[in-house]
Structure formats: C-alpha cells, structure tokens
Amino acid sequence: MKRLWTFFPITIVYSLAVIVRVLYNLVVARGYYPLHDSSVYQTIALNMLHEHCYCLLPNLPTVDRAPLWPAVIAAIYGVLGSHDHFVRLFLCFVGAGTCALVYQFASDLFGKRVALFAGILAALYPFLYIYDGWLYSESLYIFLLFAFCYTLYRLQRNPSWQWMVSGAILLGLASLTRPNGMVILGAFLAWAVIIGWRYMLSWRTVVKSMLVIGLLSTVFILPWTLRNYMVTQQLVPVAVGDGKVMLGAYNDMILQRPYYLGIWIIPSESNPAIAAQYPANCAGACEVKRDSDYRKDAIQWIESHTNEIPYLLRLHFTNLWSITTQEADLPINRFPDRLAS
C-alpha cells in the first residue's frame, strides 16, 4: 500500500495532463487536418508505408526532414490506420510524459509537495499542451530533450553506465527528431567540463561520460548519415534546413511586415527569385545545394544590413518569450473564432 501511495502523485499529474490534452484535441483541434509542415511529415510517413521510400515526392529520396517523427507517424498509421487523430492522441501521452518528468525532476530537487505543484502547473500550462494538437515534431523533441537533461542530473547524482547509455540513446533520438538536436551534444560537453571543473564528479567519471554519451549518440545517428551520403554524395548528418531557416529570418520582408516582424517567412515568399531557381521536384543533392545557396544569401543579407541586426536580435529575444507561436497550422490559429481557442 505504501508503495502504491509513492506513485500516486505522479499518477495524478500524468492523468491530469492526459485529460487536458485530450480535451484540447476534442474541442480546440476538432476538425484539424495536416497542412504546412504537418502535411510534409505525413506525406513522408505515407510514402514510407506505401512506396517504401523516405520521400516527400514519389521515388525521390529526401534529406529535408529528420527521420524519427515521420517514422513514428508511419508506425502509428501502419497499425491503427491513416487518421491524424491517432497521432495526436499519441502526442497527448508524450506531452503528459513531459509533465511527469517535471514532477520527477522537481521531486528530486525540492521534495514531493513542490513537485506536485510544479507537475500540475505543467499539466495546465498552455504553451506545453498546444503542441499536442498538431503533427509537428516539437512535442516529441521537448520530451526527449527534457528526459536527456534528467538523465544528466541522475548521472551527476549517481554515476553509472545505465545513466550514460540512457543519455546517449535519448540524445541520439533527439538528434534524429530535429537536426538542431546535434547542437545539444556541444552543450553536454560544456556541462561535463563544468561538472569536472567544479569537482562535482571526478575527472575520470567526467571523461568516461563524455566518451560514452558522445560516441554512442554519434554511432546512433551514423546509419542515417550513411543513408544521406548514399542519396546526396555529401555529408548530411541528419537533415538540411538551416539555410532555409536563415533565409526566412534574414530578408527585407522580415522588417516590413508587422505580423512577421522578427520571426520567419517562407523563402518562396520572402525571396521568390532565389526559391524559383530550384524545381518543384528538388530532392536529394538538389536539396543540399538549395539549402547551401539559401545560407549564402542569408549571410550576404546580414553583411549588408549590419545596422539592423541588433534590432532583429532584440526581436528574436523578445519573441523567444512570447506565450504562443504565430504558426498558421496551430489549431488555435486555424480555428480562431472558437471560444475555446
């Protein structure tokens, strides 16, 4: 009985989080169907199922998206059928898992009372559950990244091979969910150096952790990197896309259109002349070249607009703390007239 009571608070947090997310999907996201990036992920998933090809266009392998999220969608569709509400139900459980992690993290740091309060806040916090109502990779990435952070905390408290291997797997999965997941490897190495420098762990344990997590996580994504090389004959660790992000964030229109001020505009709108240079069926090596050219043009724009860069960086910092995102595919933006939205 005492053991059951131990798990009661985290069960309450997880259950509340699931209920909130399911209600959000039933009320705010009612009638949702994938558009924009959601449609891209779904298309790749359907091509994986029916064409047996990681393709955005039939029989044209793509390196434009990280593979884990389309693979998850494909697995759910393969078992339950091609209905996006099954994927969104899956995200309800993933998002609730993040809230359970908040509880566990807070419990280890501050005790169970604070943890219960923090877990309930996480369950009810809109900026967490809005991601569980559309087919984007954010919810899964947030869970994997936070779980990785928790393994590092446990590793610091109780150094063991189990926590090292768990951290490597989570970092590898995060890197296969979003291409910028690999940046976390650099942050982890910096964390490890600080831990050693502050004598929180012995340098022997720190070096062992760096080697195990760094090497295993790299080995984890290596098969996909090899696949990308076979498709493009170039080194693409996970996916391209940073050029598209940079070009969408640094262009003339980003300073002129109030709705998009300081955020991002798709290159076909912000730089149609550059985007038009590439065919609609651009895939594989073409995607790599396109992303490289996008990056070069964005850098040229930055170099020729140095006076505006401090202003843009201030906008980026301000937008970082906005309560929600302006993404068009978000259910509260798709259905703004609903009272629940």
XYZ file of C-alpha atoms in Angstrom:
341
model
C 0.000 0.000 0.000
C 2.838 2.386 0.872
C 4.494 1.646 -2.467
C 1.267 2.457 -4.317
C 0.992 5.760 -2.423
C 4.529 6.635 -3.587
C 3.366 6.631 -7.223
C 0.032 8.344 -6.529
C 1.178 11.987 -7.015
C 2.954 11.364 -10.338
C -0.073 9.343 -11.493
C -2.300 12.326 -10.678
C -0.021 14.660 -12.670
C 0.162 12.312 -15.660
C -3.587 11.629 -15.693
C -4.478 15.319 -15.427
C -2.051 16.115 -18.256
C -3.591 13.437 -20.496
C -7.139 14.699 -19.785
C -6.184 18.325 -20.564
C -4.521 17.307 -23.842
C -7.329 15.035 -24.973
C -9.875 17.791 -24.249
C -7.729 20.253 -26.195
C -7.776 17.931 -29.202
C -11.503 17.249 -28.929
C -12.512 20.913 -28.515
C -9.908 23.320 -29.927
C -8.403 20.965 -32.539
C -11.727 19.433 -33.600
C -11.753 19.061 -37.379
C -7.988 19.578 -37.659
C -6.182 18.094 -40.652
C -2.492 18.411 -41.531
C -1.264 21.427 -43.511
C 2.136 23.084 -43.967
C 4.918 21.180 -42.132
C 2.376 18.742 -40.699
C 1.452 17.733 -44.227
C 5.144 17.291 -45.077
C 5.679 14.906 -42.157
C 2.505 12.996 -43.026
C 3.406 12.741 -46.714
C 6.819 11.280 -45.895
C 5.169 8.833 -43.484
C 2.658 7.703 -46.106
C 5.422 7.282 -48.686
C 7.337 5.172 -46.173
C 4.273 2.971 -45.771
C 3.104 2.677 -49.360
C 6.169 3.425 -51.502
C 8.794 2.066 -49.063
C 10.766 5.244 -49.684
C 11.742 8.082 -47.355
C 10.423 10.554 -49.896
C 8.468 13.770 -49.976
C 7.857 13.253 -53.690
C 7.288 9.725 -55.069
C 10.551 7.819 -55.651
C 12.699 10.894 -54.880
C 14.519 10.353 -51.549
C 14.639 13.465 -49.399
C 17.096 14.811 -46.822
C 14.920 17.785 -45.923
C 13.494 16.357 -42.672
C 14.872 14.453 -39.697
C 13.590 10.864 -39.827
C 12.252 9.942 -36.383
C 8.959 11.847 -36.369
C 7.827 10.715 -39.868
C 8.802 7.162 -38.860
C 6.638 7.416 -35.714
C 3.693 8.669 -37.784
C 4.238 5.828 -40.274
C 4.259 3.258 -37.455
C 1.013 4.622 -35.988
C -0.672 4.735 -39.398
C 0.542 1.236 -40.187
C -1.033 -0.174 -37.011
C -4.141 1.983 -36.499
C -4.872 3.445 -39.930
C -4.095 6.731 -41.662
C -6.010 9.090 -39.370
C -4.161 12.036 -37.850
C -6.205 11.931 -34.628
C -4.366 8.720 -33.674
C -1.070 10.611 -33.932
C -2.444 13.485 -31.887
C -3.642 11.016 -29.245
C -0.094 9.632 -29.140
C 1.180 13.181 -28.619
C -1.208 13.582 -25.676
C 0.632 10.755 -23.910
C 4.036 12.123 -24.935
C 3.164 15.593 -23.633
C 1.848 14.097 -20.423
C 5.183 12.279 -20.113
C 6.922 15.664 -20.147
C 4.715 16.779 -17.247
C 5.604 13.592 -15.357
C 9.280 14.424 -15.915
C 8.682 17.902 -14.493
C 7.210 16.258 -11.398
C 10.103 13.816 -11.042
C 12.761 16.483 -11.573
C 11.136 18.803 -9.021
C 10.662 15.925 -6.576
C 14.368 15.095 -6.646
C 15.321 18.747 -6.209
C 12.701 20.194 -3.861
C 10.504 17.404 -2.480
C 7.101 15.952 -3.318
C 4.915 18.946 -2.347
C 6.729 21.330 -4.659
C 6.856 18.574 -7.290
C 3.090 18.088 -7.212
C 2.521 21.824 -7.590
C 5.049 22.015 -10.456
C 3.573 18.957 -12.167
C 0.025 20.360 -12.037
C 1.263 23.692 -13.423
C 2.979 21.825 -16.282
C -0.176 19.818 -16.989
C -2.233 23.026 -17.277
C 0.376 25.243 -18.962
C -0.959 26.080 -22.465
C 2.466 26.525 -24.044
C 3.154 22.845 -23.375
C -0.130 21.315 -24.477
C -0.705 23.391 -27.640
C 1.990 21.292 -29.312
C -0.026 18.108 -28.735
C -2.785 19.128 -31.135
C -0.909 19.164 -34.458
C 1.523 16.916 -36.311
C 4.733 18.820 -35.612
C 7.824 17.306 -34.002
C 8.057 19.844 -31.149
C 6.224 17.775 -28.535
C 8.373 14.685 -29.074
C 11.554 16.765 -29.166
C 10.680 18.578 -25.923
C 10.103 15.249 -24.186
C 13.356 13.701 -25.433
C 15.405 16.805 -24.625
C 13.978 17.132 -21.108
C 14.455 13.404 -20.499
C 18.089 13.799 -21.574
C 18.520 16.668 -19.093
C 17.057 14.488 -16.352
C 19.477 11.643 -17.136
C 22.363 14.105 -16.767
C 21.034 15.123 -13.355
C 20.794 11.469 -12.318
C 24.247 10.826 -13.744
C 25.644 13.654 -11.635
C 23.984 12.247 -8.515
C 24.704 8.576 -9.202
C 27.351 7.954 -11.901
C 26.640 4.642 -13.625
C 26.794 3.033 -17.038
C 22.997 2.837 -17.128
C 22.583 6.624 -16.994
C 25.371 7.140 -19.533
C 23.804 4.737 -22.018
C 20.313 6.159 -21.392
C 21.652 9.654 -22.029
C 23.314 8.556 -25.267
C 20.108 6.934 -26.542
C 17.994 9.984 -25.674
C 20.489 12.359 -27.282
C 20.573 10.194 -30.400
C 16.775 10.122 -30.606
C 16.572 13.903 -30.095
C 19.111 14.405 -32.890
C 17.010 12.215 -35.211
C 13.887 14.220 -34.305
C 15.217 17.675 -35.188
C 18.524 18.463 -36.941
C 19.492 21.005 -34.277
C 19.411 18.173 -31.754
C 23.085 17.628 -32.504
C 23.821 21.078 -31.042
C 22.867 19.591 -27.663
C 25.984 17.416 -27.873
C 28.106 20.570 -27.649
C 26.065 21.814 -24.694
C 26.516 18.447 -22.975
C 30.294 18.573 -23.420
C 30.361 22.067 -21.918
C 28.227 20.835 -18.995
C 30.602 17.914 -18.420
C 33.641 20.229 -18.321
C 31.899 22.488 -15.772
C 30.964 19.461 -13.635
C 34.585 18.333 -13.630
C 35.943 21.833 -13.047
C 33.637 22.305 -10.040
C 34.699 18.900 -8.648
C 31.104 17.632 -8.659
C 32.389 14.448 -10.291
C 35.865 13.046 -10.684
C 37.572 13.833 -13.968
C 37.744 10.118 -14.685
C 33.957 9.847 -14.483
C 33.518 13.045 -16.487
C 35.769 11.833 -19.312
C 34.082 8.427 -19.307
C 30.640 10.102 -19.531
C 31.793 12.360 -22.374
C 33.163 9.417 -24.331
C 30.221 7.089 -23.764
C 27.461 9.636 -24.442
C 29.337 11.430 -27.230
C 30.408 8.309 -29.108
C 27.247 6.256 -28.591
C 24.938 9.096 -29.640
C 27.090 9.640 -32.749
C 27.009 5.927 -33.562
C 23.240 6.074 -33.052
C 22.764 8.521 -35.936
C 25.559 7.114 -38.113
C 23.315 4.754 -40.173
C 21.125 7.690 -41.165
C 24.185 9.782 -42.030
C 25.405 6.967 -44.294
C 21.979 6.801 -45.925
C 22.096 10.545 -46.585
C 25.556 10.220 -48.134
C 24.310 7.486 -50.466
C 21.439 9.766 -51.528
C 23.397 13.016 -51.937
C 27.101 12.046 -52.107
C 27.617 14.717 -49.441
C 27.904 14.740 -45.654
C 24.471 15.441 -44.189
C 24.444 14.158 -40.571
C 20.650 14.254 -40.146
C 18.913 16.710 -42.493
C 19.352 20.026 -44.237
C 17.301 23.078 -43.304
C 19.470 25.640 -41.559
C 19.820 27.590 -44.807
C 16.045 27.759 -45.181
C 15.725 28.917 -41.573
C 18.383 31.613 -42.017
C 16.962 32.924 -45.296
C 13.470 33.076 -43.802
C 14.738 35.008 -40.783
C 17.074 37.462 -42.560
C 15.483 39.211 -45.532
C 13.920 42.552 -46.463
C 10.336 41.481 -45.770
C 11.039 40.467 -42.182
C 11.452 44.158 -41.315
C 8.428 45.332 -43.314
C 5.523 43.015 -42.460
C 4.213 43.624 -38.910
C 2.746 40.132 -38.465
C 6.101 38.506 -39.285
C 8.294 41.123 -37.641
C 11.368 39.385 -36.312
C 10.176 35.803 -36.844
C 10.257 33.843 -40.126
C 8.823 33.955 -43.654
C 8.978 31.014 -46.044
C 11.663 31.653 -48.722
C 9.166 31.304 -51.582
C 7.510 34.478 -50.226
C 10.459 36.353 -48.742
C 12.909 35.557 -51.594
C 10.836 34.264 -54.543
C 13.611 34.947 -57.082
C 16.027 32.648 -55.253
C 13.423 29.996 -54.467
C 12.313 29.925 -58.115
C 15.779 28.785 -59.203
C 15.016 25.295 -57.941
C 12.441 22.927 -59.459
C 9.376 21.726 -57.617
C 10.797 18.196 -57.597
C 14.066 19.268 -55.925
C 15.272 16.340 -53.817
C 18.456 14.732 -52.561
C 21.591 16.543 -53.784
C 19.373 19.345 -55.113
C 18.067 19.973 -51.573
C 21.626 20.201 -50.254
C 22.613 22.746 -52.927
C 19.434 24.745 -52.395
C 19.999 24.926 -48.657
C 23.617 25.948 -49.184
C 22.586 28.756 -51.545
C 19.899 29.883 -49.104
C 22.523 30.079 -46.362
C 24.928 32.073 -48.535
C 22.226 34.568 -49.491
C 21.184 34.983 -45.852
C 24.794 35.651 -44.833
C 25.120 38.235 -47.624
C 21.959 39.940 -46.388
C 23.315 40.025 -42.825
C 26.622 41.511 -44.018
C 24.801 44.231 -45.946
C 22.371 45.052 -43.108
C 24.649 45.202 -40.090
C 22.775 48.202 -38.682
C 19.519 46.207 -38.499
C 20.992 43.077 -36.904
C 20.963 44.352 -33.267
C 17.283 45.255 -33.719
C 16.491 41.814 -35.165
C 18.360 40.061 -32.367
C 16.335 42.043 -29.805
C 13.160 40.944 -31.599
C 14.344 37.324 -31.568
C 14.991 37.521 -27.840
C 11.592 39.113 -27.210
C 9.760 36.594 -29.383
C 11.513 33.782 -27.521
C 9.313 34.554 -24.511
C 6.012 35.043 -26.336
C 3.169 32.999 -24.863
C 2.384 31.258 -28.153
C 3.605 30.930 -31.721
C 2.233 32.519 -34.890
C 2.449 29.242 -36.816
C -0.557 29.022 -39.159
C -1.091 25.290 -38.592
C -1.583 25.650 -34.848
C -5.216 24.756 -34.015
C -5.852 27.974 -32.064
C -4.707 29.888 -35.182
C -6.508 27.555 -37.600
C -9.804 27.958 -35.697
C -9.502 31.420 -34.066
C -13.262 32.018 -33.879
C -13.868 29.173 -31.450
C -14.412 30.262 -27.866
C -12.013 27.564 -26.660
C -9.272 28.957 -28.922
